[in-house]
C-alpha cells in the first residue's frame, strides 16, 4: 500500500543552521511528490513539487528537495533557516486522485 | 480572491448537535477533498469528489455526510457531534485525473465540540 514516512517528528534549530527533513515513500509507480508548510494557525501551502525531470527541485523561501528514486526519498533542505521558518512541514505523494501525507515534522527555529 | 474558501472558520457547539461546513473553489478544479487534522497535526483524508461524484470515502462514521451540488462546491454535514470530532477540517481541490497537479487548501474550519 502507498504510504509516506517522515522520520523527524520534532526538529529544533538555531537560526542560520542548515535543515534537512527526511521523507520516504512507498509506491512502485510514477510519483508526484510535494512538500507543504503549515505556519502556526494557518492552512497548508505548497513549498515545492516534483513531477518529472530534474530531481533537484527548488521551491519558495529558499527551500529545495531532492528526489532519489533508488531510495524512494524526497528530502527537504534549506541551507540557513530563519525564525520565520517555524512551522509544520508535510511531505505528500500523489498517485492519481489520491494524496498521501506524512505525519508531519514540527520545526522550531530559535532566534 | 480566495481560491478555496471555507465557512465558517470557527464552530463551537455542544455534543449531539448537527453542523455543516461549506467549501467553494474558484479554480475550475474537478476534484475536491475533505481532510481532518487532529490535535497532533495528523492529516487524514475523509472524502474526495470528482465532478460531483464520490471517489474516495475513507473509514469515516456515517454521521459525516458530504454533498457536492456542483464541482465547485463540497459541503460537509456532521450529525450527532461527539467530543472526538473536535479538529480542524480542511477543504482542498486539485485538477483531478492524470493532470492532478497539486492540492490547494482552504483556510480550515476549527470545530470544537463541548
mmCIF file with all atom_site columns, C-alpha atoms in Angstrom:
data_model
loop_
_atom_site.group_PDB
_atom_site.id
_atom_site.type_symbol
_atom_site.label_atom_id
_atom_site.label_alt_id
_atom_site.label_comp_id
_atom_site.label_asym_id
_atom_site.label_entity_id
_atom_site.label_seq_id
_atom_site.pdbx_PDB_ins_code
_atom_site.Cartn_x
_atom_site.Cartn_y
_atom_site.Cartn_z
_atom_site.occupancy
_atom_site.B_iso_or_equiv
_atom_site.pdbx_formal_charge
_atom_site.auth_seq_id
_atom_site.auth_comp_id
_atom_site.auth_asym_id
_atom_site.auth_atom_id
_atom_site.pdbx_PDB_model_num
ATOM 1   C CA . UNK A 1 1   ? 0.000   0.000  0.000   1.00 0.00 ? 1   UNK A CA 1
ATOM 2   C CA . UNK A 1 2   ? 1.101   3.551  -0.654  1.00 0.00 ? 2   UNK A CA 1
ATOM 3   C CA . UNK A 1 3   ? 2.488   5.478  2.282   1.00 0.00 ? 3   UNK A CA 1
ATOM 4   C CA . UNK A 1 4   ? 4.695   8.383  3.241   1.00 0.00 ? 4   UNK A CA 1
ATOM 5   C CA . UNK A 1 5   ? 7.061   8.387  6.211   1.00 0.00 ? 5   UNK A CA 1
ATOM 6   C CA . UNK A 1 6   ? 8.588   11.385 7.889   1.00 0.00 ? 6   UNK A CA 1
ATOM 7   C CA . UNK A 1 7   ? 11.084  10.226 10.434  1.00 0.00 ? 7   UNK A CA 1
ATOM 8   C CA . UNK A 1 8   ? 11.783  13.541 12.134  1.00 0.00 ? 8   UNK A CA 1
ATOM 9   C CA . UNK A 1 9   ? 8.783   14.430 14.257  1.00 0.00 ? 9   UNK A CA 1
ATOM 10  C CA . UNK A 1 10  ? 10.235  17.431 16.056  1.00 0.00 ? 10  UNK A CA 1
ATOM 11  C CA . UNK A 1 11  ? 13.273  19.425 14.995  1.00 0.00 ? 11  UNK A CA 1
ATOM 12  C CA . UNK A 1 12  ? 14.726  22.361 16.885  1.00 0.00 ? 12  UNK A CA 1
ATOM 13  C CA . UNK A 1 13  ? 17.375  24.503 15.229  1.00 0.00 ? 13  UNK A CA 1
ATOM 14  C CA . UNK A 1 14  ? 19.076  27.790 15.840  1.00 0.00 ? 14  UNK A CA 1
ATOM 15  C CA . UNK A 1 15  ? 18.798  30.490 13.217  1.00 0.00 ? 15  UNK A CA 1
ATOM 16  C CA . UNK A 1 16  ? 21.292  30.101 10.363  1.00 0.00 ? 16  UNK A CA 1
ATOM 17  C CA . UNK A 1 17  ? 21.583  26.360 10.914  1.00 0.00 ? 17  UNK A CA 1
ATOM 18  C CA . UNK A 1 18  ? 21.073  24.066 7.941   1.00 0.00 ? 18  UNK A CA 1
ATOM 19  C CA . UNK A 1 19  ? 17.942  21.980 7.668   1.00 0.00 ? 19  UNK A CA 1
ATOM 20  C CA . UNK A 1 20  ? 17.239  18.574 6.226   1.00 0.00 ? 20  UNK A CA 1
ATOM 21  C CA . UNK A 1 21  ? 13.899  16.853 6.764   1.00 0.00 ? 21  UNK A CA 1
ATOM 22  C CA . UNK A 1 22  ? 13.535  13.266 5.701   1.00 0.00 ? 22  UNK A CA 1
ATOM 23  C CA . UNK A 1 23  ? 10.698  11.885 3.601   1.00 0.00 ? 23  UNK A CA 1
ATOM 24  C CA . UNK A 1 24  ? 10.384  8.351  2.272   1.00 0.00 ? 24  UNK A CA 1
ATOM 25  C CA . UNK A 1 25  ? 7.515   6.943  0.288   1.00 0.00 ? 25  UNK A CA 1
ATOM 26  C CA . UNK A 1 26  ? 6.243   3.547  -0.618  1.00 0.00 ? 26  UNK A CA 1
ATOM 27  C CA . UNK A 1 27  ? 4.871   3.203  -4.156  1.00 0.00 ? 27  UNK A CA 1
ATOM 28  C CA . UNK A 1 28  ? 6.100   1.342  -7.216  1.00 0.00 ? 28  UNK A CA 1
ATOM 29  C CA . UNK A 1 29  ? 4.714   3.536  -9.966  1.00 0.00 ? 29  UNK A CA 1
ATOM 30  C CA . UNK A 1 30  ? 5.203   7.071  -11.240 1.00 0.00 ? 30  UNK A CA 1
ATOM 31  C CA . UNK A 1 31  ? 5.059   9.546  -8.404  1.00 0.00 ? 31  UNK A CA 1
ATOM 32  C CA . UNK A 1 32  ? 4.295   13.185 -7.920  1.00 0.00 ? 32  UNK A CA 1
ATOM 33  C CA . UNK A 1 33  ? 5.847   14.452 -4.693  1.00 0.00 ? 33  UNK A CA 1
ATOM 34  C CA . UNK A 1 34  ? 5.217   17.576 -2.677  1.00 0.00 ? 34  UNK A CA 1
ATOM 35  C CA . UNK A 1 35  ? 6.289   19.439 0.411   1.00 0.00 ? 35  UNK A CA 1
ATOM 36  C CA . UNK A 1 36  ? 3.708   21.583 2.149   1.00 0.00 ? 36  UNK A CA 1
ATOM 37  C CA . UNK A 1 37  ? 4.242   24.007 5.011   1.00 0.00 ? 37  UNK A CA 1
ATOM 38  C CA . UNK A 1 38  ? 1.716   24.964 7.665   1.00 0.00 ? 38  UNK A CA 1
ATOM 39  C CA . UNK A 1 39  ? 2.580   28.072 9.660   1.00 0.00 ? 39  UNK A CA 1
ATOM 40  C CA . UNK A 1 40  ? 1.013   28.303 13.122  1.00 0.00 ? 40  UNK A CA 1
ATOM 41  C CA . UNK A 1 41  ? -2.731  28.752 12.853  1.00 0.00 ? 41  UNK A CA 1
ATOM 42  C CA . UNK A 1 42  ? -2.727  28.728 9.065   1.00 0.00 ? 42  UNK A CA 1
ATOM 43  C CA . UNK A 1 43  ? -3.606  26.386 6.240   1.00 0.00 ? 43  UNK A CA 1
ATOM 44  C CA . UNK A 1 44  ? -1.215  24.243 4.229   1.00 0.00 ? 44  UNK A CA 1
ATOM 45  C CA . UNK A 1 45  ? 0.710   25.973 1.494   1.00 0.00 ? 45  UNK A CA 1
ATOM 46  C CA . UNK A 1 46  ? 2.822   24.416 -1.226  1.00 0.00 ? 46  UNK A CA 1
ATOM 47  C CA . UNK A 1 47  ? 6.583   24.763 -0.771  1.00 0.00 ? 47  UNK A CA 1
ATOM 48  C CA . UNK A 1 48  ? 7.668   22.785 -3.811  1.00 0.00 ? 48  UNK A CA 1
ATOM 49  C CA . UNK A 1 49  ? 6.720   19.876 -6.037  1.00 0.00 ? 49  UNK A CA 1
ATOM 50  C CA . UNK A 1 50  ? 8.310   17.211 -8.187  1.00 0.00 ? 50  UNK A CA 1
ATOM 51  C CA . UNK A 1 51  ? 6.543   15.735 -11.215 1.00 0.00 ? 51  UNK A CA 1
ATOM 52  C CA . UNK A 1 52  ? 9.390   14.755 -13.541 1.00 0.00 ? 52  UNK A CA 1
ATOM 53  C CA . UNK A 1 53  ? 12.703  15.999 -14.911 1.00 0.00 ? 53  UNK A CA 1
ATOM 54  C CA . UNK A 1 54  ? 15.467  17.441 -12.747 1.00 0.00 ? 54  UNK A CA 1
ATOM 55  C CA . UNK A 1 55  ? 15.352  15.562 -9.439  1.00 0.00 ? 55  UNK A CA 1
ATOM 56  C CA . UNK A 1 56  ? 16.547  18.648 -7.586  1.00 0.00 ? 56  UNK A CA 1
ATOM 57  C CA . UNK A 1 57  ? 13.616  20.987 -7.269  1.00 0.00 ? 57  UNK A CA 1
ATOM 58  C CA . UNK A 1 58  ? 13.653  24.468 -5.872  1.00 0.00 ? 58  UNK A CA 1
ATOM 59  C CA . UNK A 1 59  ? 10.742  25.977 -4.057  1.00 0.00 ? 59  UNK A CA 1
ATOM 60  C CA . UNK A 1 60  ? 9.788   29.161 -2.320  1.00 0.00 ? 60  UNK A CA 1
ATOM 61  C CA . UNK A 1 61  ? 11.692  30.805 0.529   1.00 0.00 ? 61  UNK A CA 1
ATOM 62  C CA . UNK A 1 62  ? 14.995  29.122 -0.305  1.00 0.00 ? 62  UNK A CA 1
ATOM 63  C CA . UNK A 1 63  ? 13.784  25.546 0.152   1.00 0.00 ? 63  UNK A CA 1
ATOM 64  C CA . UNK A 1 64  ? 14.813  22.732 -2.135  1.00 0.00 ? 64  UNK A CA 1
ATOM 65  C CA . UNK A 1 65  ? 14.226  18.996 -2.267  1.00 0.00 ? 65  UNK A CA 1
ATOM 66  C CA . UNK A 1 66  ? 15.928  16.112 -3.992  1.00 0.00 ? 66  UNK A CA 1
ATOM 67  C CA . UNK A 1 67  ? 14.088  13.148 -5.450  1.00 0.00 ? 67  UNK A CA 1
ATOM 68  C CA . UNK A 1 68  ? 16.191  9.995  -5.197  1.00 0.00 ? 68  UNK A CA 1
ATOM 69  C CA . UNK A 1 69  ? 14.247  7.246  -6.910  1.00 0.00 ? 69  UNK A CA 1
ATOM 70  C CA . UNK A 1 70  ? 16.547  4.431  -5.772  1.00 0.00 ? 70  UNK A CA 1
ATOM 71  C CA . UNK A 1 71  ? 15.997  5.420  -2.154  1.00 0.00 ? 71  UNK A CA 1
ATOM 72  C CA . UNK A 1 72  ? 12.302  6.297  -2.509  1.00 0.00 ? 72  UNK A CA 1
ATOM 73  C CA . UNK A 1 73  ? 13.171  9.577  -0.849  1.00 0.00 ? 73  UNK A CA 1
ATOM 74  C CA . UNK A 1 74  ? 12.296  13.235 -1.257  1.00 0.00 ? 74  UNK A CA 1
ATOM 75  C CA . UNK A 1 75  ? 14.168  15.096 1.461   1.00 0.00 ? 75  UNK A CA 1
ATOM 76  C CA . UNK A 1 76  ? 13.661  18.786 2.084   1.00 0.00 ? 76  UNK A CA 1
ATOM 77  C CA . UNK A 1 77  ? 16.619  21.081 2.618   1.00 0.00 ? 77  UNK A CA 1
ATOM 78  C CA . UNK A 1 78  ? 17.399  24.683 3.407   1.00 0.00 ? 78  UNK A CA 1
ATOM 79  C CA . UNK A 1 79  ? 20.960  25.912 3.902   1.00 0.00 ? 79  UNK A CA 1
ATOM 80  C CA . UNK A 1 80  ? 20.148  28.544 6.518   1.00 0.00 ? 80  UNK A CA 1
ATOM 81  C CA . UNK A 1 81  ? 16.875  28.613 8.447   1.00 0.00 ? 81  UNK A CA 1
ATOM 82  C CA . UNK A 1 82  ? 15.181  31.688 9.842   1.00 0.00 ? 82  UNK A CA 1
ATOM 83  C CA . UNK A 1 83  ? 12.905  32.156 12.811  1.00 0.00 ? 83  UNK A CA 1
ATOM 84  C CA . UNK A 1 84  ? 10.030  32.628 10.378  1.00 0.00 ? 84  UNK A CA 1
ATOM 85  C CA . UNK A 1 85  ? 10.513  29.046 9.141   1.00 0.00 ? 85  UNK A CA 1
ATOM 86  C CA . UNK A 1 86  ? 8.987   27.772 12.385  1.00 0.00 ? 86  UNK A CA 1
ATOM 87  C CA . UNK A 1 87  ? 6.112   25.644 11.129  1.00 0.00 ? 87  UNK A CA 1
ATOM 88  C CA . UNK A 1 88  ? 4.819   22.152 10.473  1.00 0.00 ? 88  UNK A CA 1
ATOM 89  C CA . UNK A 1 89  ? 6.172   20.517 7.304   1.00 0.00 ? 89  UNK A CA 1
ATOM 90  C CA . UNK A 1 90  ? 4.331   17.787 5.429   1.00 0.00 ? 90  UNK A CA 1
ATOM 91  C CA . UNK A 1 91  ? 5.606   15.547 2.680   1.00 0.00 ? 91  UNK A CA 1
ATOM 92  C CA . UNK A 1 92  ? 2.955   14.229 0.300   1.00 0.00 ? 92  UNK A CA 1
ATOM 93  C CA . UNK A 1 93  ? 2.692   11.699 -2.506  1.00 0.00 ? 93  UNK A CA 1
ATOM 94  C CA . UNK A 1 94  ? 0.159   11.741 -5.308  1.00 0.00 ? 94  UNK A CA 1
ATOM 95  C CA . UNK A 1 95  ? -0.612  8.616  -7.304  1.00 0.00 ? 95  UNK A CA 1
ATOM 96  C CA . UNK A 1 96  ? -3.670  9.802  -9.222  1.00 0.00 ? 96  UNK A CA 1
ATOM 97  C CA . UNK A 1 97  ? -6.674  11.209 -7.432  1.00 0.00 ? 97  UNK A CA 1
ATOM 98  C CA . UNK A 1 98  ? -5.346  10.170 -4.053  1.00 0.00 ? 98  UNK A CA 1
ATOM 99  C CA . UNK A 1 99  ? -2.869  12.162 -1.995  1.00 0.00 ? 99  UNK A CA 1
ATOM 100 C CA . UNK A 1 100 ? -0.956  10.534 0.853   1.00 0.00 ? 100 UNK A CA 1
ATOM 101 C CA . UNK A 1 101 ? 0.515   12.708 3.587   1.00 0.00 ? 101 UNK A CA 1
ATOM 102 C CA . UNK A 1 102 ? 3.276   12.011 6.052   1.00 0.00 ? 102 UNK A CA 1
ATOM 103 C CA . UNK A 1 103 ? 2.648   12.627 9.742   1.00 0.00 ? 103 UNK A CA 1
ATOM 104 C CA . UNK A 1 104 ? 4.447   15.959 9.585   1.00 0.00 ? 104 UNK A CA 1
ATOM 105 C CA . UNK A 1 105 ? 7.603   17.413 11.113  1.00 0.00 ? 105 UNK A CA 1
ATOM 106 C CA . UNK A 1 106 ? 7.372   20.249 13.568  1.00 0.00 ? 106 UNK A CA 1
ATOM 107 C CA . UNK A 1 107 ? 10.257  22.681 13.084  1.00 0.00 ? 107 UNK A CA 1
ATOM 108 C CA . UNK A 1 108 ? 11.103  25.235 15.738  1.00 0.00 ? 108 UNK A CA 1
ATOM 109 C CA . UNK A 1 109 ? 13.768  27.793 14.923  1.00 0.00 ? 109 UNK A CA 1
ATOM 110 C CA . UNK A 1 110 ? 15.283  29.571 17.896  1.00 0.00 ? 110 UNK A CA 1
ATOM 111 C CA . UNK A 1 111 ? 16.397  33.156 17.277  1.00 0.00 ? 111 UNK A CA 1
ATOM 112 C CA . UNK B 2 1   ? -9.915  36.317 -4.481  1.00 0.00 ? 1   UNK B CA 1
ATOM 113 C CA . UNK B 2 2   ? -9.579  33.318 -2.212  1.00 0.00 ? 2   UNK B CA 1
ATOM 114 C CA . UNK B 2 3   ? -9.083  30.178 -4.312  1.00 0.00 ? 3   UNK B CA 1
ATOM 115 C CA . UNK B 2 4   ? -10.574 27.715 -1.816  1.00 0.00 ? 4   UNK B CA 1
ATOM 116 C CA . UNK B 2 5   ? -12.851 29.203 0.793   1.00 0.00 ? 5   UNK B CA 1
ATOM 117 C CA . UNK B 2 6   ? -14.498 27.540 3.757   1.00 0.00 ? 6   UNK B CA 1
ATOM 118 C CA . UNK B 2 7   ? -17.158 28.756 6.104   1.00 0.00 ? 7   UNK B CA 1
ATOM 119 C CA . UNK B 2 8   ? -17.365 29.023 8.992   1.00 0.00 ? 8   UNK B CA 1
ATOM 120 C CA . UNK B 2 9   ? -13.776 29.331 10.196  1.00 0.00 ? 9   UNK B CA 1
ATOM 121 C CA . UNK B 2 10  ? -14.741 28.544 13.771  1.00 0.00 ? 10  UNK B CA 1
ATOM 122 C CA . UNK B 2 11  ? -17.517 26.385 15.167  1.00 0.00 ? 11  UNK B CA 1
ATOM 123 C CA . UNK B 2 12  ? -18.191 25.807 18.846  1.00 0.00 ? 12  UNK B CA 1
ATOM 124 C CA . UNK B 2 13  ? -21.093 23.531 19.624  1.00 0.00 ? 13  UNK B CA 1
ATOM 125 C CA . UNK B 2 14  ? -22.490 21.031 22.094  1.00 0.00 ? 14  UNK B CA 1
ATOM 126 C CA . UNK B 2 15  ? -22.330 17.277 21.795  1.00 0.00 ? 15  UNK B CA 1
ATOM 127 C CA . UNK B 2 16  ? -25.265 15.846 19.913  1.00 0.00 ? 16  UNK B CA 1
ATOM 128 C CA . UNK B 2 17  ? -25.787 18.866 17.677  1.00 0.00 ? 17  UNK B CA 1
ATOM 129 C CA . UNK B 2 18  ? -25.652 18.851 13.882  1.00 0.00 ? 18  UNK B CA 1
ATOM 130 C CA . UNK B 2 19  ? -23.388 21.221 11.976  1.00 0.00 ? 19  UNK B CA 1
ATOM 131 C CA . UNK B 2 20  ? -22.311 21.941 8.401   1.00 0.00 ? 20  UNK B CA 1
ATOM 132 C CA . UNK B 2 21  ? -19.167 23.323 6.849   1.00 0.00 ? 21  UNK B CA 1
ATOM 133 C CA . UNK B 2 22  ? -19.252 24.762 3.361   1.00 0.00 ? 22  UNK B CA 1
ATOM 134 C CA . UNK B 2 23  ? -16.458 24.823 0.812   1.00 0.00 ? 23  UNK B CA 1
ATOM 135 C CA . UNK B 2 24  ? -16.182 26.549 -2.534  1.00 0.00 ? 24  UNK B CA 1
ATOM 136 C CA . UNK B 2 25  ? -13.322 26.709 -5.028  1.00 0.00 ? 25  UNK B CA 1
ATOM 137 C CA . UNK B 2 26  ? -12.986 29.134 -7.910  1.00 0.00 ? 26  UNK B CA 1
ATOM 138 C CA . UNK B 2 27  ? -10.036 27.419 -9.581  1.00 0.00 ? 27  UNK B CA 1
ATOM 139 C CA . UNK B 2 28  ? -12.070 25.388 -12.044 1.00 0.00 ? 28  UNK B CA 1
ATOM 140 C CA . UNK B 2 29  ? -10.763 22.173 -10.490 1.00 0.00 ? 29  UNK B CA 1
ATOM 141 C CA . UNK B 2 30  ? -12.524 18.858 -10.988 1.00 0.00 ? 30  UNK B CA 1
ATOM 142 C CA . UNK B 2 31  ? -11.679 17.241 -7.664  1.00 0.00 ? 31  UNK B CA 1
ATOM 143 C CA . UNK B 2 32  ? -12.395 18.351 -4.117  1.00 0.00 ? 32  UNK B CA 1
ATOM 144 C CA . UNK B 2 33  ? -11.466 16.816 -0.787  1.00 0.00 ? 33  UNK B CA 1
ATOM 145 C CA . UNK B 2 34  ? -12.165 16.968 2.916   1.00 0.00 ? 34  UNK B CA 1
ATOM 146 C CA . UNK B 2 35  ? -9.302  16.368 5.331   1.00 0.00 ? 35  UNK B CA 1
ATOM 147 C CA . UNK B 2 36  ? -9.406  16.178 9.110   1.00 0.00 ? 36  UNK B CA 1
ATOM 148 C CA . UNK B 2 37  ? -6.412  17.433 11.079  1.00 0.00 ? 37  UNK B CA 1
ATOM 149 C CA . UNK B 2 38  ? -6.290  16.303 14.687  1.00 0.00 ? 38  UNK B CA 1
ATOM 150 C CA . UNK B 2 39  ? -4.523  17.879 17.636  1.00 0.00 ? 39  UNK B CA 1
ATOM 151 C CA . UNK B 2 40  ? -1.271  16.133 16.679  1.00 0.00 ? 40  UNK B CA 1
ATOM 152 C CA . UNK B 2 41  ? -1.433  17.755 13.236  1.00 0.00 ? 41  UNK B CA 1
ATOM 153 C CA . UNK B 2 42  ? -2.027  14.423 11.514  1.00 0.00 ? 42  UNK B CA 1
ATOM 154 C CA . UNK B 2 43  ? -3.908  14.904 8.218   1.00 0.00 ? 43  UNK B CA 1
ATOM 155 C CA . UNK B 2 44  ? -6.485  12.269 7.402   1.00 0.00 ? 44  UNK B CA 1
ATOM 156 C CA . UNK B 2 45  ? -8.377  12.121 4.105   1.00 0.00 ? 45  UNK B CA 1
ATOM 157 C CA . UNK B 2 46  ? -12.109 11.791 4.642   1.00 0.00 ? 46  UNK B CA 1
ATOM 158 C CA . UNK B 2 47  ? -13.742 12.191 1.259   1.00 0.00 ? 47  UNK B CA 1
ATOM 159 C CA . UNK B 2 48  ? -12.949 13.076 -2.304  1.00 0.00 ? 48  UNK B CA 1
ATOM 160 C CA . UNK B 2 49  ? -15.313 14.053 -5.099  1.00 0.00 ? 49  UNK B CA 1
ATOM 161 C CA . UNK B 2 50  ? -14.530 14.256 -8.792  1.00 0.00 ? 50  UNK B CA 1
ATOM 162 C CA . UNK B 2 51  ? -17.072 16.175 -10.866 1.00 0.00 ? 51  UNK B CA 1
ATOM 163 C CA . UNK B 2 52  ? -19.706 15.748 -8.152  1.00 0.00 ? 52  UNK B CA 1
ATOM 164 C CA . UNK B 2 53  ? -19.113 12.009 -7.845  1.00 0.00 ? 53  UNK B CA 1
ATOM 165 C CA . UNK B 2 54  ? -17.752 10.412 -4.701  1.00 0.00 ? 54  UNK B CA 1
ATOM 166 C CA . UNK B 2 55  ? -14.421 8.716  -5.443  1.00 0.00 ? 55  UNK B CA 1
ATOM 167 C CA . UNK B 2 56  ? -12.840 8.370  -2.006  1.00 0.00 ? 56  UNK B CA 1
ATOM 168 C CA . UNK B 2 57  ? -14.746 7.522  1.125   1.00 0.00 ? 57  UNK B CA 1
ATOM 169 C CA . UNK B 2 58  ? -12.342 6.565  3.867   1.00 0.00 ? 58  UNK B CA 1
ATOM 170 C CA . UNK B 2 59  ? -13.413 4.905  7.065   1.00 0.00 ? 59  UNK B CA 1
ATOM 171 C CA . UNK B 2 60  ? -15.459 7.752  8.434   1.00 0.00 ? 60  UNK B CA 1
ATOM 172 C CA . UNK B 2 61  ? -18.533 7.423  10.690  1.00 0.00 ? 61  UNK B CA 1
ATOM 173 C CA . UNK B 2 62  ? -21.877 7.621  8.908   1.00 0.00 ? 62  UNK B CA 1
ATOM 174 C CA . UNK B 2 63  ? -22.543 10.778 10.887  1.00 0.00 ? 63  UNK B CA 1
ATOM 175 C CA . UNK B 2 64  ? -20.359 12.559 8.331   1.00 0.00 ? 64  UNK B CA 1
ATOM 176 C CA . UNK B 2 65  ? -22.079 13.175 5.019   1.00 0.00 ? 65  UNK B CA 1
ATOM 177 C CA . UNK B 2 66  ? -20.515 15.118 2.168   1.00 0.00 ? 66  UNK B CA 1
ATOM 178 C CA . UNK B 2 67  ? -22.580 16.774 -0.528  1.00 0.00 ? 67  UNK B CA 1
ATOM 179 C CA . UNK B 2 68  ? -21.370 18.184 -3.814  1.00 0.00 ? 68  UNK B CA 1
ATOM 180 C CA . UNK B 2 69  ? -24.088 20.189 -5.598  1.00 0.00 ? 69  UNK B CA 1
ATOM 181 C CA . UNK B 2 70  ? -21.638 21.065 -8.374  1.00 0.00 ? 70  UNK B CA 1
ATOM 182 C CA . UNK B 2 71  ? -17.941 20.620 -8.971  1.00 0.00 ? 71  UNK B CA 1
ATOM 183 C CA . UNK B 2 72  ? -17.094 23.955 -7.375  1.00 0.00 ? 72  UNK B CA 1
ATOM 184 C CA . UNK B 2 73  ? -18.718 23.106 -4.036  1.00 0.00 ? 73  UNK B CA 1
ATOM 185 C CA . UNK B 2 74  ? -18.217 20.366 -1.492  1.00 0.00 ? 74  UNK B CA 1
ATOM 186 C CA . UNK B 2 75  ? -20.046 20.680 1.798   1.00 0.00 ? 75  UNK B CA 1
ATOM 187 C CA . UNK B 2 76  ? -19.656 18.556 4.903   1.00 0.00 ? 76  UNK B CA 1
ATOM 188 C CA . UNK B 2 77  ? -22.539 17.833 7.243   1.00 0.00 ? 77  UNK B CA 1
ATOM 189 C CA . UNK B 2 78  ? -21.950 16.223 10.621  1.00 0.00 ? 78  UNK B CA 1
ATOM 190 C CA . UNK B 2 79  ? -24.775 14.733 12.662  1.00 0.00 ? 79  UNK B CA 1
ATOM 191 C CA . UNK B 2 80  ? -24.809 13.996 16.382  1.00 0.00 ? 80  UNK B CA 1
ATOM 192 C CA . UNK B 2 81  ? -21.472 15.592 17.087  1.00 0.00 ? 81  UNK B CA 1
ATOM 193 C CA . UNK B 2 82  ? -19.109 13.863 19.503  1.00 0.00 ? 82  UNK B CA 1
ATOM 194 C CA . UNK B 2 83  ? -16.149 15.144 21.510  1.00 0.00 ? 83  UNK B CA 1
ATOM 195 C CA . UNK B 2 84  ? -13.756 13.260 19.216  1.00 0.00 ? 84  UNK B CA 1
ATOM 196 C CA . UNK B 2 85  ? -14.979 15.245 16.232  1.00 0.00 ? 85  UNK B CA 1
ATOM 197 C CA . UNK B 2 86  ? -13.123 18.282 17.555  1.00 0.00 ? 86  UNK B CA 1
ATOM 198 C CA . UNK B 2 87  ? -10.469 19.049 14.953  1.00 0.00 ? 87  UNK B CA 1
ATOM 199 C CA . UNK B 2 88  ? -9.616  21.358 12.103  1.00 0.00 ? 88  UNK B CA 1
ATOM 200 C CA . UNK B 2 89  ? -11.330 20.381 8.874   1.00 0.00 ? 89  UNK B CA 1
ATOM 201 C CA . UNK B 2 90  ? -9.625  21.376 5.640   1.00 0.00 ? 90  UNK B CA 1
ATOM 202 C CA . UNK B 2 91  ? -11.209 21.504 2.251   1.00 0.00 ? 91  UNK B CA 1
ATOM 203 C CA . UNK B 2 92  ? -8.905  21.174 -0.746  1.00 0.00 ? 92  UNK B CA 1
ATOM 204 C CA . UNK B 2 93  ? -9.105  20.942 -4.512  1.00 0.00 ? 93  UNK B CA 1
ATOM 205 C CA . UNK B 2 94  ? -6.974  19.708 -7.379  1.00 0.00 ? 94  UNK B CA 1
ATOM 206 C CA . UNK B 2 95  ? -7.279  19.422 -11.139 1.00 0.00 ? 95  UNK B CA 1
ATOM 207 C CA . UNK B 2 96  ? -8.040  15.724 -10.906 1.00 0.00 ? 96  UNK B CA 1
ATOM 208 C CA . UNK B 2 97  ? -7.277  12.713 -13.082 1.00 0.00 ? 97  UNK B CA 1
ATOM 209 C CA . UNK B 2 98  ? -3.963  12.442 -14.846 1.00 0.00 ? 98  UNK B CA 1
ATOM 210 C CA . UNK B 2 99  ? -3.494  16.190 -14.507 1.00 0.00 ? 99  UNK B CA 1
ATOM 211 C CA . UNK B 2 100 ? -3.906  16.117 -10.752 1.00 0.00 ? 100 UNK B CA 1
ATOM 212 C CA . UNK B 2 101 ? -1.210  18.655 -10.015 1.00 0.00 ? 101 UNK B CA 1
ATOM 213 C CA . UNK B 2 102 ? -1.077  19.958 -6.503  1.00 0.00 ? 102 UNK B CA 1
ATOM 214 C CA . UNK B 2 103 ? -3.633  20.359 -3.742  1.00 0.00 ? 103 UNK B CA 1
ATOM 215 C CA . UNK B 2 104 ? -4.913  23.804 -2.902  1.00 0.00 ? 104 UNK B CA 1
ATOM 216 C CA . UNK B 2 105 ? -6.174  24.077 0.660   1.00 0.00 ? 105 UNK B CA 1
ATOM 217 C CA . UNK B 2 106 ? -8.768  26.243 2.266   1.00 0.00 ? 106 UNK B CA 1
ATOM 218 C CA . UNK B 2 107 ? -8.002  28.047 5.497   1.00 0.00 ? 107 UNK B CA 1
ATOM 219 C CA . UNK B 2 108 ? -9.615  25.411 7.650   1.00 0.00 ? 108 UNK B CA 1
ATOM 220 C CA . UNK B 2 109 ? -12.644 25.239 9.901   1.00 0.00 ? 109 UNK B CA 1
ATOM 221 C CA . UNK B 2 110 ? -11.861 24.670 13.558  1.00 0.00 ? 110 UNK B CA 1
ATOM 222 C CA . UNK B 2 111 ? -14.613 22.633 15.175  1.00 0.00 ? 111 UNK B CA 1
ATOM 223 C CA . UNK B 2 112 ? -14.805 22.453 18.958  1.00 0.00 ? 112 UNK B CA 1
ATOM 224 C CA . UNK B 2 113 ? -17.348 20.103 20.496  1.00 0.00 ? 113 UNK B CA 1
ATOM 225 C CA . UNK B 2 114 ? -18.115 20.708 24.163  1.00 0.00 ? 114 UNK B CA 1
#
